[in-house]
Amino acid sequence: MSLIKSFATVASGTLASRILGFTREMLMAAALGTGPVADAFYAAFQFPNTFRRLFAEGAFNTAFVPLFAKEIEAGGHDGARRFSEEVFGVLFTALIGITIVMELAMPFLVSTIIAPGFAGDPEKYGLTVALATIMFPYLMCMSLGAMMAGMLNSLRRYFAAAIAPVFLNVILIGVLYYAWRSGADGLSVGYWMAWGVMAAGAVQLAIVWGAVRHAGISIGFRRPRLTGNVKRLLWLAFPAAITGGITQINTLIGTAIASTQASAVSSLALADRVYQLPLGVVGIAVAMVLLPELSRALKAGNPVEAANLQNRSVEFTLFLTLPAAAALLVISEPIVRLLYERGAFSADNTQVVSTILAIFGLGLPAFVLIKAFTPGYFAREDTKTPMVFAAVSVAVNIALALILFPSMGAPGIAVASSVAGWVNAGMLLVVLVRRGHWGREAALMRRIPRLVAASLAMAAALWFGAWESAPYLASGSPLIVKATALGLLCLGGMILYFALAFAIGGADAGMVRRSMRRRGPASAPPATPPAAGSDPSS
């Protein structure tokens, strides 16, 4: 499968999840606004979600995938299954212990780490503790699911892992719909949503587990033992978890600081949901596909193919995220108004959330580039260097957030997060270049400034279009009018951007065709083919 086709496979599932996520957040905003129940739910959910991205997605999509791919090449499916069982035994046992400890310590964790600002409000504090206690076992389901997803990615069966997160939003939308039909109060909605998160974790784990079995690998439980392979995984996984989850670490820090101000936590969460669409569709697709492909190229001794993979990934990343960042910067207010402004979500809430979203837009290219740069380290089994850069990024984020929050409020948290993202991306790129691990090409260097120019031109056109369309995008306009006006504005911006990008040489149709047809050592099928009855999602 070509690189772009692999990106598209992952991105399609992620896009479906993000669109349903928007629907979920729209219903949440209408039901709860940015009030105390919304603050409590978002703070409580942020905790297991951060751990999931740190120790599940972060560790296993960076440390586990190269080792699993190596086992497939060396020992076929039998060797890969033995390695997976060794890891599963240790992971399952560790997760049981972590879950028990965290559940018992939840009151302390909420008051010191998750939302220290809630300690002065006993009702909000108690609700956050209760919701976090219900939702924390979600971490166990998703961590085991991330291991299965890493196996599927190594087998080039991307779709099941990409589509599984859709079911979190499907279940939560169902919960919100039932709450609306039954006329439930805000407190009941909060509790029902927490139980919905738990149910979604079990469903997602079942989907990827079934896909792994269908791929020909059946995992049994082995007594946990620190074998050589497991020790190697743990040695790589700890720094990889920190690095892969840097955006989530910064988000958790921002949530803790924002908890001292009413509505700040939910405002940040609602803005985060919007900019997570391009970040998830592009960034996660690049990270999931590039790491196993780059690992294969390097293990095959093919540095030319590895350099091509890195360049095409950065090109793909910038081609799609630069215009997205420009759009978020210029038309964040009508976007937020259309998505959220109804029910308990007021026009004043729109002003705050749209400001945060515009600032996040400035950091969007950096957040996605981080996911394109880090596989260059992880594929070489260097997880320490990105961890150091992640630590520097966290320090920058904390310092700026503490400085800016008192005067700027929640937007100050967004500024700190965006600056920290650019610092991290810059350090990753500089060291890749210095080590000779970045195969820069003249064509890419020519395209980048042209893509920037096309994005700036689109931003100017969107600003003028929004000004002209202001009466149709205003708060008092009917929903269908606002949706139509914003849809036409975005469509016009897209047409202008793509036309300019191709006209001035920021993108090249011949390059796209070559990428679609690209096959080489890194794209060869696994050494041992899957068992009979191939997965239709591959």
Coordinates of C-alpha atoms in Angstrom, one line a residue:
M1 CA 0.0 0.0 0.0
S2 CA 1.4 3.4 -0.9
L3 CA 2.2 6.0 1.7
I4 CA -0.6 8.4 0.7
K5 CA -3.1 5.5 0.6
S6 CA -2.1 4.4 4.0
F7 CA -2.5 8.0 5.3
A8 CA -5.9 8.1 3.7
T9 CA -7.0 4.8 5.3
V10 CA -6.1 6.0 8.8
A11 CA -7.3 9.5 8.2
S12 CA -10.8 8.3 7.1
G13 CA -11.4 6.5 10.4
T14 CA -10.0 9.4 12.4
L15 CA -12.1 11.9 10.4
A16 CA -15.2 9.9 11.2
S17 CA -14.3 9.9 14.8
R18 CA -13.6 13.7 14.9
I19 CA -16.9 14.5 13.1
L20 CA -18.8 12.5 15.6
G21 CA -16.7 14.2 18.3
F22 CA -18.0 17.5 17.1
T23 CA -21.6 16.2 17.3
R24 CA -20.9 15.1 20.8
E25 CA -19.4 18.4 21.9
M26 CA -22.3 20.3 20.3
L27 CA -24.8 18.3 22.4
M28 CA -22.6 18.7 25.5
A29 CA -22.4 22.4 25.0
A30 CA -26.1 22.7 24.5
A31 CA -26.8 20.6 27.6
L32 CA -24.2 21.9 30.0
G33 CA -22.6 25.0 28.5
T34 CA -19.4 25.9 30.3
G35 CA -20.9 25.4 33.8
P36 CA -19.7 23.5 36.8
V37 CA -20.9 20.0 35.6
A38 CA -19.1 20.5 32.3
D39 CA -15.9 21.7 34.1
A40 CA -16.0 18.6 36.4
F41 CA -16.6 16.1 33.5
Y42 CA -13.9 17.6 31.3
A43 CA -11.4 17.7 34.1
A44 CA -12.2 14.1 35.2
F45 CA -12.1 12.7 31.6
Q46 CA -8.8 14.5 30.9
F47 CA -7.0 12.4 33.5
P48 CA -7.5 8.9 32.2
N49 CA -7.4 10.3 28.6
T50 CA -3.9 11.7 29.3
F51 CA -2.7 8.5 30.8
R52 CA -4.1 6.6 27.8
R53 CA -2.1 8.8 25.3
L54 CA 1.0 8.7 27.5
F55 CA 1.3 5.0 28.3
A56 CA -0.9 3.5 25.6
E57 CA -0.7 5.4 22.3
G58 CA 2.6 7.1 23.1
A59 CA 4.5 4.0 24.3
F60 CA 3.1 1.4 22.0
N61 CA 3.0 3.4 18.8
T62 CA 6.7 4.2 19.3
A63 CA 8.4 1.5 21.3
F64 CA 6.3 -1.6 20.6
V65 CA 5.8 -1.2 16.9
P66 CA 9.5 -1.4 15.8
L67 CA 10.1 -4.4 18.1
F68 CA 7.0 -6.2 16.9
A69 CA 7.9 -5.5 13.3
K70 CA 11.4 -6.9 14.0
E71 CA 9.8 -10.1 15.5
I72 CA 7.6 -10.5 12.4
E73 CA 10.6 -10.2 10.1
A74 CA 12.7 -12.6 12.2
G75 CA 10.3 -15.2 13.5
G76 CA 7.1 -14.8 11.5
H77 CA 3.7 -14.8 13.1
D78 CA 4.7 -17.3 15.7
G79 CA 7.6 -15.2 17.0
A80 CA 5.4 -12.1 16.9
R81 CA 2.7 -13.9 18.9
R82 CA 5.2 -15.1 21.6
F83 CA 6.5 -11.6 22.0
S84 CA 3.0 -10.2 22.2
E85 CA 2.0 -12.7 24.9
E86 CA 5.1 -11.8 26.9
V87 CA 4.2 -8.1 26.7
F88 CA 0.5 -8.7 27.3
G89 CA 1.1 -10.6 30.6
V90 CA 3.3 -7.8 32.0
L91 CA 1.0 -5.0 30.7
F92 CA -2.2 -6.5 32.0
T93 CA -0.8 -7.1 35.5
A94 CA 0.7 -3.6 35.7
L95 CA -2.6 -2.0 34.6
I96 CA -4.5 -3.9 37.2
G97 CA -2.2 -2.5 39.9
I98 CA -2.2 1.1 38.5
T99 CA -6.0 1.1 38.3
I100 CA -6.4 0.0 41.9
V101 CA -3.9 2.5 43.3
M102 CA -5.4 5.4 41.2
E103 CA -8.9 4.6 42.3
L104 CA -8.0 4.6 45.9
A105 CA -6.0 7.8 45.6
M106 CA -8.5 9.7 43.4
P107 CA -9.6 12.3 46.0
F108 CA -5.9 13.2 46.6
L109 CA -5.2 13.3 42.8
V110 CA -8.1 15.6 42.1
S111 CA -7.1 18.1 44.8
T112 CA -3.4 18.1 43.8
I113 CA -3.0 17.2 40.1
I114 CA -6.2 17.0 38.1
A115 CA -8.0 20.2 39.3
P116 CA -6.5 21.7 42.4
G117 CA -8.6 24.8 41.8
F118 CA -11.8 22.8 42.5
A119 CA -10.8 22.1 46.1
G120 CA -12.4 25.4 47.2
D121 CA -15.8 24.2 45.8
P122 CA -16.8 21.0 47.7
E123 CA -19.7 20.2 45.3
K124 CA -17.6 20.5 42.1
Y125 CA -14.7 18.7 43.8
G126 CA -16.8 15.8 44.9
L127 CA -18.4 15.5 41.5
T128 CA -15.0 15.5 39.8
V129 CA -13.8 12.7 42.1
A130 CA -16.8 10.6 41.5
L131 CA -16.7 11.0 37.7
A132 CA -12.9 10.3 37.6
T133 CA -13.4 7.2 39.7
I134 CA -16.0 5.9 37.2
M135 CA -13.9 6.7 34.1
F136 CA -10.4 5.7 35.2
P137 CA -10.7 2.0 34.2
Y138 CA -11.1 3.3 30.7
L139 CA -7.3 3.5 30.8
M140 CA -7.0 -0.2 31.1
C141 CA -9.2 -1.0 28.1
M142 CA -7.5 1.6 26.0
S143 CA -4.0 0.6 26.9
L144 CA -4.6 -3.0 26.0
G145 CA -6.4 -1.7 22.9
A146 CA -3.4 0.4 21.9
M147 CA -1.2 -2.7 22.0
M148 CA -3.6 -4.4 19.6
A149 CA -3.6 -1.3 17.4
G150 CA 0.2 -1.3 17.3
M151 CA 0.1 -5.0 16.1
L152 CA -2.4 -4.1 13.4
N153 CA -0.4 -1.2 12.2
S154 CA 2.7 -3.4 11.9
L155 CA 0.7 -5.8 9.8
R156 CA -0.5 -2.9 7.7
R157 CA -4.1 -3.3 8.8
Y158 CA -4.8 0.2 9.7
F159 CA -8.5 0.6 9.4
A160 CA -9.8 -1.3 12.5
A161 CA -7.5 0.6 14.8
A162 CA -8.5 3.9 13.2
I163 CA -12.2 3.3 13.3
A164 CA -12.4 1.9 16.9
P165 CA -12.4 5.4 18.5
V166 CA -15.6 6.2 16.6
F167 CA -17.5 4.1 19.1
L168 CA -16.6 6.4 22.0
N169 CA -18.5 9.2 20.3
V170 CA -21.3 7.0 19.1
I171 CA -22.0 5.8 22.6
L172 CA -21.7 9.2 24.2
I173 CA -24.0 10.7 21.5
G174 CA -26.5 8.0 22.3
V175 CA -26.2 8.9 26.0
L176 CA -26.8 12.6 25.4
Y177 CA -29.7 11.9 23.1
Y178 CA -31.3 9.7 25.7
A179 CA -30.7 12.4 28.4
W180 CA -32.4 15.0 26.1
R181 CA -35.4 12.8 25.4
S182 CA -35.8 12.0 29.1
G183 CA -35.3 15.6 30.3
A184 CA -32.5 14.6 32.6
D185 CA -30.8 17.3 34.8
G186 CA -27.2 18.3 34.3
L187 CA -25.9 16.2 37.2
S188 CA -27.5 13.0 35.8
V189 CA -26.0 13.8 32.3
G190 CA -22.5 14.0 33.9
Y191 CA -22.8 10.6 35.6
W192 CA -24.4 8.9 32.5
M193 CA -21.5 10.3 30.3
A194 CA -18.9 8.9 32.7
W195 CA -20.5 5.4 32.5
G196 CA -20.7 5.8 28.7
V197 CA -16.9 6.4 28.6
M198 CA -16.4 3.1 30.4
A199 CA -18.7 1.2 28.1
A200 CA -16.9 2.7 25.1
G201 CA -13.5 1.5 26.3
A202 CA -14.7 -2.1 26.5
V203 CA -16.3 -1.8 23.0
Q204 CA -13.1 -0.3 21.4
L205 CA -10.9 -3.1 23.0
A206 CA -13.2 -5.8 21.6
I207 CA -13.0 -4.3 18.1
V208 CA -9.2 -4.3 17.9
W209 CA -8.9 -7.6 19.7
G210 CA -11.1 -9.2 17.2
A211 CA -9.2 -7.6 14.3
V212 CA -5.9 -9.1 15.6
R213 CA -7.4 -12.5 15.9
H214 CA -8.8 -12.2 12.3
A215 CA -5.2 -11.2 11.2
G216 CA -4.0 -14.6 12.3
I217 CA -2.5 -13.8 15.8
S218 CA -4.3 -15.2 18.8
I219 CA -2.9 -13.9 22.1
G220 CA -3.1 -16.0 25.3
F221 CA -2.2 -14.9 28.8
R222 CA 1.3 -15.7 30.1
R223 CA 2.6 -15.3 33.6
P224 CA 4.3 -11.9 33.7
R225 CA 8.0 -12.2 33.3
L226 CA 10.7 -9.6 32.5
T227 CA 12.2 -11.3 29.5
G228 CA 14.9 -9.7 27.4
N229 CA 12.3 -8.5 24.9
V230 CA 10.1 -7.0 27.6
K231 CA 13.0 -5.3 29.3
R232 CA 14.0 -3.8 25.9
L233 CA 10.4 -2.6 25.4
L234 CA 10.2 -1.0 28.8
W235 CA 13.6 0.7 28.3
L236 CA 12.2 2.3 25.1
A237 CA 8.7 2.8 26.2
F238 CA 9.2 5.1 29.2
P239 CA 10.8 8.0 27.3
A240 CA 8.6 7.3 24.3
A241 CA 5.5 7.6 26.4
I242 CA 6.6 11.0 27.7
T243 CA 7.5 12.2 24.1
G244 CA 4.5 10.8 22.4
G245 CA 2.2 12.3 24.9
I246 CA 3.8 15.8 25.1
T247 CA 0.7 17.5 23.8
Q248 CA -1.5 15.7 26.4
I249 CA 1.0 16.5 29.2
N250 CA 0.7 20.2 28.3
T251 CA -3.0 19.9 28.1
L252 CA -3.2 18.3 31.6
I253 CA -1.0 21.1 33.0
G254 CA -3.2 23.7 31.3
T255 CA -6.3 22.0 32.8
A256 CA -4.8 22.1 36.3
I257 CA -3.9 25.8 36.1
A258 CA -7.2 26.7 34.5
S259 CA -9.2 25.0 37.2
T260 CA -8.7 28.1 39.4
Q261 CA -11.0 30.1 37.1
A262 CA -14.7 29.3 36.5
S263 CA -15.5 27.9 33.0
A264 CA -11.9 27.9 31.9
V265 CA -11.5 24.1 31.9
S266 CA -14.6 23.6 29.7
S267 CA -13.6 26.5 27.4
L268 CA -10.2 25.0 26.7
A269 CA -11.8 21.6 26.2
L270 CA -14.3 22.8 23.6
A271 CA -11.6 24.7 21.7
D272 CA -9.3 21.7 21.8
R273 CA -12.0 19.6 20.2
V274 CA -12.1 21.8 17.1
Y275 CA -8.4 22.0 16.5
Q276 CA -8.0 18.3 17.2
L277 CA -9.8 17.6 13.9
P278 CA -6.9 18.6 11.6
L279 CA -4.4 17.4 14.3
G280 CA -6.0 14.0 14.5
V281 CA -6.8 13.5 10.8
V282 CA -3.3 14.5 9.6
G283 CA -1.0 14.1 12.6
I284 CA -2.2 10.8 13.9
A285 CA -2.4 9.4 10.4
V286 CA 1.2 10.4 9.7
A287 CA 2.5 9.1 13.0
M288 CA 0.7 5.7 12.8
V289 CA 1.8 5.0 9.2
L290 CA 5.3 6.6 9.1
L291 CA 6.8 4.8 12.1
P292 CA 6.4 1.2 10.9
E293 CA 7.2 2.1 7.3
L294 CA 10.4 4.0 8.4
S295 CA 11.4 1.2 10.7
R296 CA 11.2 -1.3 7.8
A297 CA 13.2 1.0 5.5
L298 CA 16.0 1.4 8.1
K299 CA 16.1 -2.3 9.0
A300 CA 16.3 -3.1 5.3
G301 CA 19.4 -0.7 5.0
N302 CA 17.6 1.6 2.6
P303 CA 18.4 5.2 3.7
V304 CA 17.1 6.7 0.4
E305 CA 13.7 5.2 1.0
A306 CA 13.8 6.4 4.6
A307 CA 14.6 10.0 3.5
N308 CA 11.8 9.9 0.9
L309 CA 9.3 8.7 3.5
Q310 CA 10.3 11.6 5.9
N311 CA 10.1 14.2 3.2
R312 CA 6.8 13.1 1.8
S313 CA 5.4 13.0 5.3
V314 CA 6.4 16.6 6.1
E315 CA 5.2 17.7 2.7
F316 CA 1.8 16.0 3.3
T317 CA 1.6 17.5 6.8
L318 CA 2.3 21.1 5.7
F319 CA 0.2 20.9 2.6
L320 CA -2.9 20.2 4.8
T321 CA -2.2 21.9 8.1
L322 CA -0.9 25.3 7.0
P323 CA -4.3 26.2 5.4
A324 CA -6.1 24.7 8.4
A325 CA -4.1 26.9 10.8
A326 CA -4.8 30.0 8.7
A327 CA -8.5 29.3 8.7
L328 CA -8.7 28.7 12.5
L329 CA -6.8 32.0 13.0
V330 CA -9.2 34.0 10.8
I331 CA -12.6 32.5 11.1
S332 CA -12.5 30.9 14.6
E333 CA -15.5 33.0 15.8
P334 CA -18.1 31.9 13.2
I335 CA -16.8 28.3 13.5
V336 CA -17.4 28.3 17.3
R337 CA -20.7 30.1 16.9
L338 CA -22.0 27.5 14.5
L339 CA -20.8 24.5 16.4
Y340 CA -21.6 25.5 20.0
E341 CA -23.7 28.6 20.4
R342 CA -27.1 27.3 21.5
G343 CA -28.8 26.2 24.7
A344 CA -26.6 26.9 27.7
F345 CA -23.7 28.1 25.5
S346 CA -23.9 31.9 25.2
A347 CA -22.4 34.6 22.9
D348 CA -20.0 35.5 25.6
N349 CA -18.8 31.9 25.7
T350 CA -18.3 32.1 21.9
Q351 CA -15.9 35.0 22.3
V352 CA -13.7 33.2 24.8
V353 CA -13.6 29.8 23.1
S354 CA -13.0 31.4 19.6
T355 CA -10.0 33.3 21.0
I356 CA -8.5 30.1 22.4
L357 CA -9.2 28.3 19.1
A358 CA -7.4 31.0 17.1
I359 CA -4.3 30.7 19.3
F360 CA -4.3 26.9 19.1
G361 CA -4.5 27.4 15.3
L362 CA -1.1 29.1 15.4
G363 CA 0.4 26.1 17.1
L364 CA -1.3 23.5 14.9
P365 CA 1.5 23.1 12.3
A366 CA 4.0 22.5 15.1
F367 CA 1.8 19.9 16.9
V368 CA 1.5 18.0 13.6
L369 CA 5.2 18.4 12.7
I370 CA 6.2 16.8 16.0
K371 CA 4.3 13.7 15.0
A372 CA 6.2 13.7 11.6
F373 CA 9.6 14.3 13.2
T374 CA 9.6 11.9 16.1
P375 CA 9.4 8.7 14.0
G376 CA 12.9 9.7 12.7
Y377 CA 14.1 9.0 16.3
F378 CA 11.9 6.2 17.3
A379 CA 12.6 4.1 14.2
R380 CA 16.3 4.2 15.2
E381 CA 15.3 3.2 18.7
D382 CA 16.3 6.6 20.1
T383 CA 13.6 7.5 22.5
K384 CA 15.7 9.5 25.0
T385 CA 16.5 12.5 22.8
P386 CA 12.8 13.4 22.1
M387 CA 12.1 12.9 25.8
V388 CA 14.6 15.6 26.7
F389 CA 13.0 17.9 24.1
A390 CA 9.6 17.1 25.5
A391 CA 10.8 18.0 29.0
V392 CA 12.1 21.3 27.8
S393 CA 8.7 21.9 26.1
V394 CA 6.8 21.1 29.3
A395 CA 9.0 23.6 31.2
V396 CA 8.3 26.3 28.7
N397 CA 4.6 25.5 28.8
I398 CA 4.4 25.7 32.6
A399 CA 6.4 28.9 32.8
L400 CA 4.4 30.7 30.2
A401 CA 1.1 29.4 31.5
L402 CA 1.8 30.6 35.0
I403 CA 2.9 34.0 33.7
L404 CA 0.1 34.6 31.3
F405 CA -2.9 33.0 33.0
P406 CA -3.4 35.7 35.7
S407 CA -3.7 38.4 33.0
M408 CA -5.1 36.6 30.0
G409 CA -7.2 33.8 31.5
A410 CA -7.8 30.6 29.4
P411 CA -6.3 32.2 26.2
G412 CA -3.0 32.5 28.1
I413 CA -3.0 28.7 28.5
A414 CA -3.4 28.3 24.7
V415 CA -0.5 30.7 24.1
A416 CA 1.8 28.7 26.3
S417 CA 0.8 25.4 24.7
S418 CA 1.4 26.8 21.1
V419 CA 4.8 28.3 22.0
A420 CA 5.9 25.0 23.7
G421 CA 4.8 23.1 20.5
W422 CA 7.0 25.2 18.3
V423 CA 9.9 24.9 20.6
N424 CA 9.6 21.2 20.6
A425 CA 9.2 20.9 16.8
G426 CA 12.2 23.2 16.3
M427 CA 14.5 21.1 18.5
L428 CA 13.5 17.9 16.9
L429 CA 14.2 19.2 13.4
V430 CA 17.6 20.8 14.3
V431 CA 19.0 17.6 15.8
L432 CA 17.7 15.4 12.9
V433 CA 19.6 17.7 10.5
R434 CA 22.8 17.8 12.6
R435 CA 22.9 14.0 12.8
G436 CA 22.4 13.6 9.1
H437 CA 19.1 11.7 9.7
W438 CA 17.1 14.3 7.7
G439 CA 17.4 13.8 4.0
R440 CA 16.3 17.3 2.9
E441 CA 15.6 17.7 -0.7
A442 CA 15.6 20.8 -2.9
A443 CA 12.0 20.3 -4.1
L444 CA 10.6 20.2 -0.5
M445 CA 12.6 23.4 0.4
R446 CA 11.1 25.2 -2.6
R447 CA 7.5 24.0 -1.9
I448 CA 7.3 25.1 1.8
P449 CA 7.5 28.9 1.3
R450 CA 5.0 28.6 -1.6
L451 CA 2.6 26.7 0.6
V452 CA 2.9 29.4 3.2
A453 CA 2.2 32.1 0.6
A454 CA -0.9 30.2 -0.6
S455 CA -2.1 29.9 3.0
L456 CA -1.7 33.6 3.7
A457 CA -3.5 34.5 0.5
M458 CA -6.4 32.2 1.5
A459 CA -6.4 33.7 5.0
A460 CA -6.8 37.2 3.6
A461 CA -9.6 36.0 1.3
L462 CA -11.4 34.3 4.3
W463 CA -11.1 37.5 6.4
F464 CA -12.6 39.6 3.6
G465 CA -15.3 37.0 3.0
A466 CA -16.2 36.8 6.7
W467 CA -16.5 40.6 6.9
E468 CA -18.8 40.6 3.9
S469 CA -20.8 37.7 5.2
A470 CA -21.1 39.1 8.8
P471 CA -24.9 39.5 8.8
Y472 CA -25.3 35.8 7.8
L473 CA -22.8 34.6 10.4
A474 CA -24.1 36.6 13.3
S475 CA -25.7 35.1 16.4
G476 CA -29.2 35.9 15.5
S477 CA -29.1 34.2 12.1
P478 CA -31.0 30.9 11.6
L479 CA -28.8 27.8 11.9
I480 CA -29.2 26.9 8.3
V481 CA -28.2 30.4 7.2
K482 CA -25.0 30.3 9.4
A483 CA -24.1 26.8 8.2
T484 CA -24.6 27.7 4.5
A485 CA -22.6 30.9 4.8
L486 CA -19.7 29.3 6.7
G487 CA -19.8 26.3 4.3
L488 CA -19.5 28.5 1.2
L489 CA -16.8 30.5 2.9
C490 CA -14.7 27.4 3.7
L491 CA -15.3 25.9 0.2
G492 CA -14.2 29.1 -1.5
G493 CA -11.1 29.2 0.7
M494 CA -10.3 25.6 -0.1
I495 CA -10.6 26.1 -3.8
L496 CA -8.5 29.2 -3.7
Y497 CA -5.8 27.5 -1.6
F498 CA -5.5 24.4 -3.7
A499 CA -5.6 26.4 -6.9
L500 CA -2.8 28.7 -5.7
A501 CA -0.7 25.9 -4.2
F502 CA -0.6 24.0 -7.5
A503 CA -0.3 27.2 -9.6
I504 CA 2.8 28.6 -7.8
G505 CA 4.5 25.2 -7.3
G506 CA 3.6 24.5 -3.6
A507 CA 2.2 21.2 -4.8
D508 CA 2.8 19.1 -7.8
A509 CA 0.4 16.7 -9.4
G510 CA 3.2 14.5 -10.7
M511 CA 4.6 14.1 -7.2
V512 CA 1.1 13.1 -5.9
R513 CA 0.8 10.4 -8.7
R514 CA 4.3 9.1 -7.9
S515 CA 3.4 8.9 -4.2
M516 CA 0.2 7.0 -4.9
R517 CA 2.1 4.5 -7.0
R518 CA 5.2 4.3 -4.7
R519 CA 6.3 0.8 -3.8
G520 CA 9.7 -0.1 -2.5
P521 CA 11.5 -2.0 0.2
A522 CA 9.6 -0.2 3.0
S523 CA 6.3 -1.0 1.3
A524 CA 6.9 -4.7 0.8
P525 CA 4.5 -7.0 2.6
P526 CA 5.5 -8.6 5.8
A527 CA 7.9 -11.6 5.5
T528 CA 5.2 -14.0 6.7
P529 CA 1.8 -13.4 5.2
P530 CA -1.3 -13.3 7.3
A531 CA -3.3 -16.4 8.0
A532 CA -6.0 -17.4 5.6
G533 CA -9.1 -15.2 5.8
S534 CA -7.6 -11.8 5.5
D535 CA -9.0 -8.8 7.2
P536 CA -11.2 -6.7 4.9
S537 CA -10.1 -3.6 6.7
S538 CA -6.5 -4.0 5.6

